[in-house]
């Protein structure tokens, strides 16, 4: 089976397992885990921020940031397809009293003009306190949010006094795809949540980055949410290997995704737009295969490819280091066969 359900399915590399076995550890609640400290320093440096904090998951990273970004009874603007709206169990309203305000936009984009039109003051209802973006954008098939859009949102945030947060679970993919440095992206945001356990292949973990003050407050919220861990350096060690060894190679995943999309688009009209494939994901339109999302997933499974129906009529394929170029070619043939 070629598993293209998600890049979250990746297992740790041999180098990660070795680093985990050999990690120097201490009690991180006491601030005494040297491996976690190294990871946090490395993340902060790469993203051009003062500090960073290791957290158990991307969801917790986002939710810690949203709590700090937006006081209860205020709202955070986000593209209607953002992960925080679809997959985080209503955590922002439940845990932080924050209303998420979904804004339509193409390819996961929150266009500055559309965002500006939704910024409200208390006298009109719910005051806006924050803006959240997602880089790359999951439900938009790994779409890269353009730099000028992010800069436009930064200008809006400065002008209107809003907090700008980035769900950067796959920000590494954006940087590799565009050549824009992590530091340049990072500098645009007041807070980021980044993940080591998606395309980078670490088994567990994410980090929040921001100013020293934001990260100190994030540490308190992490404790409140039950995310303060003890000798978690065994996990952070794998994340360090992910950062050091697994970022540049993402270009291979992007090439594999692009190659599959080109093959499938040529053979199955209307199934996929190859120009929309910018990073490690491909979205297939199940209708072009004469079926629906679950139907296409079932056919693909019968042909040796595991995929996920992310919508009733849409199937997502995700590439990672566990999918070789050969696997990608075999998967492309299976997808074409699924049309016949
Ligand atoms: N994404 C998962 C599922 O939740 C959909 C996947 O298979 O892609 N932000 C983004 C952009 C994500 O894609 C994810 C996970 C998260 C946050 C949450 O990370 P975790 O699973 O570590 O809480």
mmCIF file of N, CA, C and O and ligand atoms in Angstrom, residues 5-9 56-62 82-84 87-88 134-139 167-170 193 195 197-198 205-206 281 310 316 318, ligand 1:
data_model
loop_
_atom_site.group_PDB
_atom_site.id
_atom_site.type_symbol
_atom_site.label_atom_id
_atom_site.label_comp_id
_atom_site.label_asym_id
_atom_site.label_seq_id
_atom_site.Cartn_x
_atom_site.Cartn_y
_atom_site.Cartn_z
ATOM 1 N N UNK A 5 -2.589 9.302 2.723
ATOM 2 C CA UNK A 5 -3.685 9.926 3.481
ATOM 3 C C UNK A 5 -3.263 11.260 4.089
ATOM 4 O O UNK A 5 -4.012 12.210 4.108
ATOM 5 N N UNK A 6 -2.043 11.285 4.639
ATOM 6 C CA UNK A 6 -1.549 12.548 5.216
ATOM 7 C C UNK A 6 -0.066 12.416 5.494
ATOM 8 O O UNK A 6 0.444 11.295 5.669
ATOM 9 N N UNK A 7 0.622 13.552 5.580
ATOM 10 C CA UNK A 7 2.026 13.517 5.993
ATOM 11 C C UNK A 7 2.151 13.367 7.508
ATOM 12 O O UNK A 7 3.252 13.318 8.049
ATOM 13 N N UNK A 8 1.017 13.269 8.199
ATOM 14 C CA UNK A 8 1.070 12.973 9.638
ATOM 15 C C UNK A 8 1.349 11.493 9.891
ATOM 16 O O UNK A 8 1.595 11.099 11.023
ATOM 17 N N UNK A 9 1.270 10.667 8.831
ATOM 18 C CA UNK A 9 1.473 9.224 9.020
ATOM 19 C C UNK A 9 2.950 8.827 9.031
ATOM 20 O O UNK A 9 3.282 7.673 9.283
ATOM 21 N N UNK A 56 2.858 20.036 22.610
ATOM 22 C CA UNK A 56 2.606 18.679 22.127
ATOM 23 C C UNK A 56 2.001 18.578 20.727
ATOM 24 O O UNK A 56 2.213 17.579 20.045
ATOM 25 N N UNK A 57 1.217 19.557 20.287
ATOM 26 C CA UNK A 57 0.540 19.403 18.987
ATOM 27 C C UNK A 57 0.324 20.751 18.322
ATOM 28 O O UNK A 57 0.386 21.808 18.974
ATOM 29 N N UNK A 58 0.024 20.690 17.013
ATOM 30 C CA UNK A 58 -0.277 21.911 16.276
ATOM 31 C C UNK A 58 -1.558 22.553 16.774
ATOM 32 O O UNK A 58 -1.674 23.785 16.837
ATOM 33 N N UNK A 59 -2.505 21.722 17.135
ATOM 34 C CA UNK A 59 -3.759 22.257 17.667
ATOM 35 C C UNK A 59 -3.485 23.045 18.948
ATOM 36 O O UNK A 59 -3.977 24.169 19.119
ATOM 37 N N UNK A 60 -2.672 22.472 19.834
ATOM 38 C CA UNK A 60 -2.386 23.209 21.070
ATOM 39 C C UNK A 60 -1.619 24.498 20.765
ATOM 40 O O UNK A 60 -1.874 25.546 21.368
ATOM 41 N N UNK A 61 -0.696 24.437 19.811
ATOM 42 C CA UNK A 61 0.061 25.640 19.452
ATOM 43 C C UNK A 61 -0.870 26.748 18.975
ATOM 44 O O UNK A 61 -0.786 27.900 19.422
ATOM 45 N N UNK A 62 -1.780 26.396 18.069
ATOM 46 C CA UNK A 62 -2.730 27.402 17.581
ATOM 47 C C UNK A 62 -3.594 27.933 18.716
ATOM 48 O O UNK A 62 -3.837 29.135 18.820
ATOM 49 N N UNK A 82 -9.858 27.594 7.003
ATOM 50 C CA UNK A 82 -8.683 27.368 7.874
ATOM 51 C C UNK A 82 -8.872 26.182 8.820
ATOM 52 O O UNK A 82 -9.985 25.892 9.266
ATOM 53 N N UNK A 83 -7.756 25.539 9.124
ATOM 54 C CA UNK A 83 -7.751 24.390 10.040
ATOM 55 C C UNK A 83 -8.411 24.739 11.372
ATOM 56 O O UNK A 83 -9.159 23.935 11.939
ATOM 57 N N UNK A 84 -8.177 25.947 11.887
ATOM 58 C CA UNK A 84 -8.744 26.317 13.195
ATOM 59 C C UNK A 84 -10.274 26.320 13.156
ATOM 60 O O UNK A 84 -10.912 26.167 14.194
ATOM 61 N N UNK A 87 -11.046 21.787 12.035
ATOM 62 C CA UNK A 87 -10.529 20.545 12.636
ATOM 63 C C UNK A 87 -10.070 20.697 14.080
ATOM 64 O O UNK A 87 -9.345 19.835 14.563
ATOM 65 N N UNK A 88 -10.387 21.801 14.737
ATOM 66 C CA UNK A 88 -9.836 21.949 16.084
ATOM 67 C C UNK A 88 -10.928 21.932 17.150
ATOM 68 O O UNK A 88 -10.806 22.577 18.203
ATOM 69 N N UNK A 134 -2.957 30.683 7.373
ATOM 70 C CA UNK A 134 -2.424 29.317 7.389
ATOM 71 C C UNK A 134 -1.439 29.165 6.231
ATOM 72 O O UNK A 134 -1.789 29.407 5.075
ATOM 73 N N UNK A 135 -0.219 28.760 6.551
ATOM 74 C CA UNK A 135 0.851 28.671 5.540
ATOM 75 C C UNK A 135 1.587 27.354 5.694
ATOM 76 O O UNK A 135 2.215 27.149 6.728
ATOM 77 N N UNK A 136 1.570 26.423 4.757
ATOM 78 C CA UNK A 136 0.730 26.415 3.585
ATOM 79 C C UNK A 136 -0.708 26.091 3.998
ATOM 80 O O UNK A 136 -0.940 25.712 5.150
ATOM 81 N N UNK A 137 -1.634 26.178 3.046
ATOM 82 C CA UNK A 137 -3.030 26.007 3.420
ATOM 83 C C UNK A 137 -3.499 24.583 3.135
ATOM 84 O O UNK A 137 -3.525 24.134 1.991
ATOM 85 N N UNK A 138 -3.908 23.921 4.208
ATOM 86 C CA UNK A 138 -4.264 22.503 4.127
ATOM 87 C C UNK A 138 -5.448 22.257 3.194
ATOM 88 O O UNK A 138 -5.327 21.564 2.178
ATOM 89 N N UNK A 139 -6.604 22.834 3.519
ATOM 90 C CA UNK A 139 -7.804 22.531 2.721
ATOM 91 C C UNK A 139 -7.738 23.129 1.315
ATOM 92 O O UNK A 139 -8.515 22.739 0.446
ATOM 93 N N UNK A 167 -0.819 29.935 11.438
ATOM 94 C CA UNK A 167 -0.763 28.488 11.609
ATOM 95 C C UNK A 167 0.238 28.011 10.559
ATOM 96 O O UNK A 167 -0.105 27.813 9.398
ATOM 97 N N UNK A 168 1.473 27.851 11.005
ATOM 98 C CA UNK A 168 2.551 27.490 10.084
ATOM 99 C C UNK A 168 2.905 26.021 10.181
ATOM 100 O O UNK A 168 4.081 25.654 10.096
ATOM 101 N N UNK A 169 1.890 25.175 10.325
ATOM 102 C CA UNK A 169 2.141 23.730 10.439
ATOM 103 C C UNK A 169 3.079 23.258 9.322
ATOM 104 O O UNK A 169 3.958 22.435 9.533
ATOM 105 N N UNK A 170 2.877 23.823 8.117
ATOM 106 C CA UNK A 170 3.717 23.441 6.959
ATOM 107 C C UNK A 170 4.408 24.669 6.368
ATOM 108 O O UNK A 170 4.570 24.772 5.154
ATOM 109 N N UNK A 193 2.524 29.099 15.011
ATOM 110 C CA UNK A 193 2.585 27.730 15.495
ATOM 111 C C UNK A 193 3.137 26.909 14.334
ATOM 112 O O UNK A 193 2.628 27.002 13.212
ATOM 113 N N UNK A 195 4.829 22.971 12.983
ATOM 114 C CA UNK A 195 4.765 21.541 13.347
ATOM 115 C C UNK A 195 5.980 20.773 12.836
ATOM 116 O O UNK A 195 6.400 20.964 11.695
ATOM 117 N N UNK A 197 5.713 17.376 13.123
ATOM 118 C CA UNK A 197 5.127 16.031 12.967
ATOM 119 C C UNK A 197 4.315 15.891 11.690
ATOM 120 O O UNK A 197 3.577 14.931 11.539
ATOM 121 N N UNK A 198 4.419 16.850 10.779
ATOM 122 C CA UNK A 198 3.726 16.716 9.488
ATOM 123 C C UNK A 198 4.806 16.298 8.479
ATOM 124 O O UNK A 198 5.424 15.275 8.649
ATOM 125 N N UNK A 205 4.960 16.730 18.064
ATOM 126 C CA UNK A 205 5.397 18.034 18.529
ATOM 127 C C UNK A 205 5.324 19.192 17.569
ATOM 128 O O UNK A 205 5.406 19.053 16.350
ATOM 129 N N UNK A 206 5.147 20.341 18.166
ATOM 130 C CA UNK A 206 5.008 21.613 17.470
ATOM 131 C C UNK A 206 5.685 22.667 18.333
ATOM 132 O O UNK A 206 6.153 22.371 19.432
ATOM 133 N N UNK A 281 0.758 18.458 -1.669
ATOM 134 C CA UNK A 281 -0.609 17.908 -1.700
ATOM 135 C C UNK A 281 -1.215 18.007 -3.089
ATOM 136 O O UNK A 281 -0.910 18.927 -3.837
ATOM 137 N N UNK A 310 -11.535 14.478 1.813
ATOM 138 C CA UNK A 310 -11.598 15.636 2.718
ATOM 139 C C UNK A 310 -12.909 16.388 2.549
ATOM 140 O O UNK A 310 -13.220 17.276 3.341
ATOM 141 N N UNK A 316 -7.904 13.903 -1.134
ATOM 142 C CA UNK A 316 -6.582 14.526 -0.956
ATOM 143 C C UNK A 316 -5.495 13.462 -0.954
ATOM 144 O O UNK A 316 -5.630 12.409 -0.321
ATOM 145 N N UNK A 318 -1.340 13.198 -0.131
ATOM 146 C CA UNK A 318 -0.261 13.966 0.498
ATOM 147 C C UNK A 318 1.053 13.186 0.404
ATOM 148 O O UNK A 318 1.094 11.988 0.693
HETATM 149 N N1 LIG B 1 -3.702 18.481 9.931
HETATM 150 C C1 LIG B 1 -4.152 17.112 9.769
HETATM 151 C C2 LIG B 1 -5.643 16.984 10.064
HETATM 152 O O1 LIG B 1 -5.981 17.617 11.247
HETATM 153 C C3 LIG B 1 -6.525 17.549 8.996
HETATM 154 C C4 LIG B 1 -3.819 16.621 8.375
HETATM 155 O O2 LIG B 1 -3.922 15.398 8.152
HETATM 156 O O3 LIG B 1 -3.433 17.442 7.522
HETATM 157 N N2 LIG B 1 -2.667 23.159 11.327
HETATM 158 C C5 LIG B 1 -2.689 22.570 10.116
HETATM 159 C C6 LIG B 1 -2.584 23.414 8.905
HETATM 160 C C7 LIG B 1 -2.789 21.166 10.013
HETATM 161 O O4 LIG B 1 -2.824 20.629 8.799
HETATM 162 C C8 LIG B 1 -2.880 20.393 11.185
HETATM 163 C C9 LIG B 1 -3.073 18.909 11.118
HETATM 164 C C10 LIG B 1 -2.859 21.063 12.425
HETATM 165 C C11 LIG B 1 -2.750 22.439 12.451
HETATM 166 C C12 LIG B 1 -3.015 20.329 13.737
HETATM 167 O O5 LIG B 1 -1.890 19.638 14.100
HETATM 168 P P1 LIG B 1 -1.979 18.476 15.226
HETATM 169 O O6 LIG B 1 -2.588 17.293 14.535
HETATM 170 O O7 LIG B 1 -0.555 18.280 15.615
HETATM 171 O O8 LIG B 1 -2.820 18.975 16.334
#
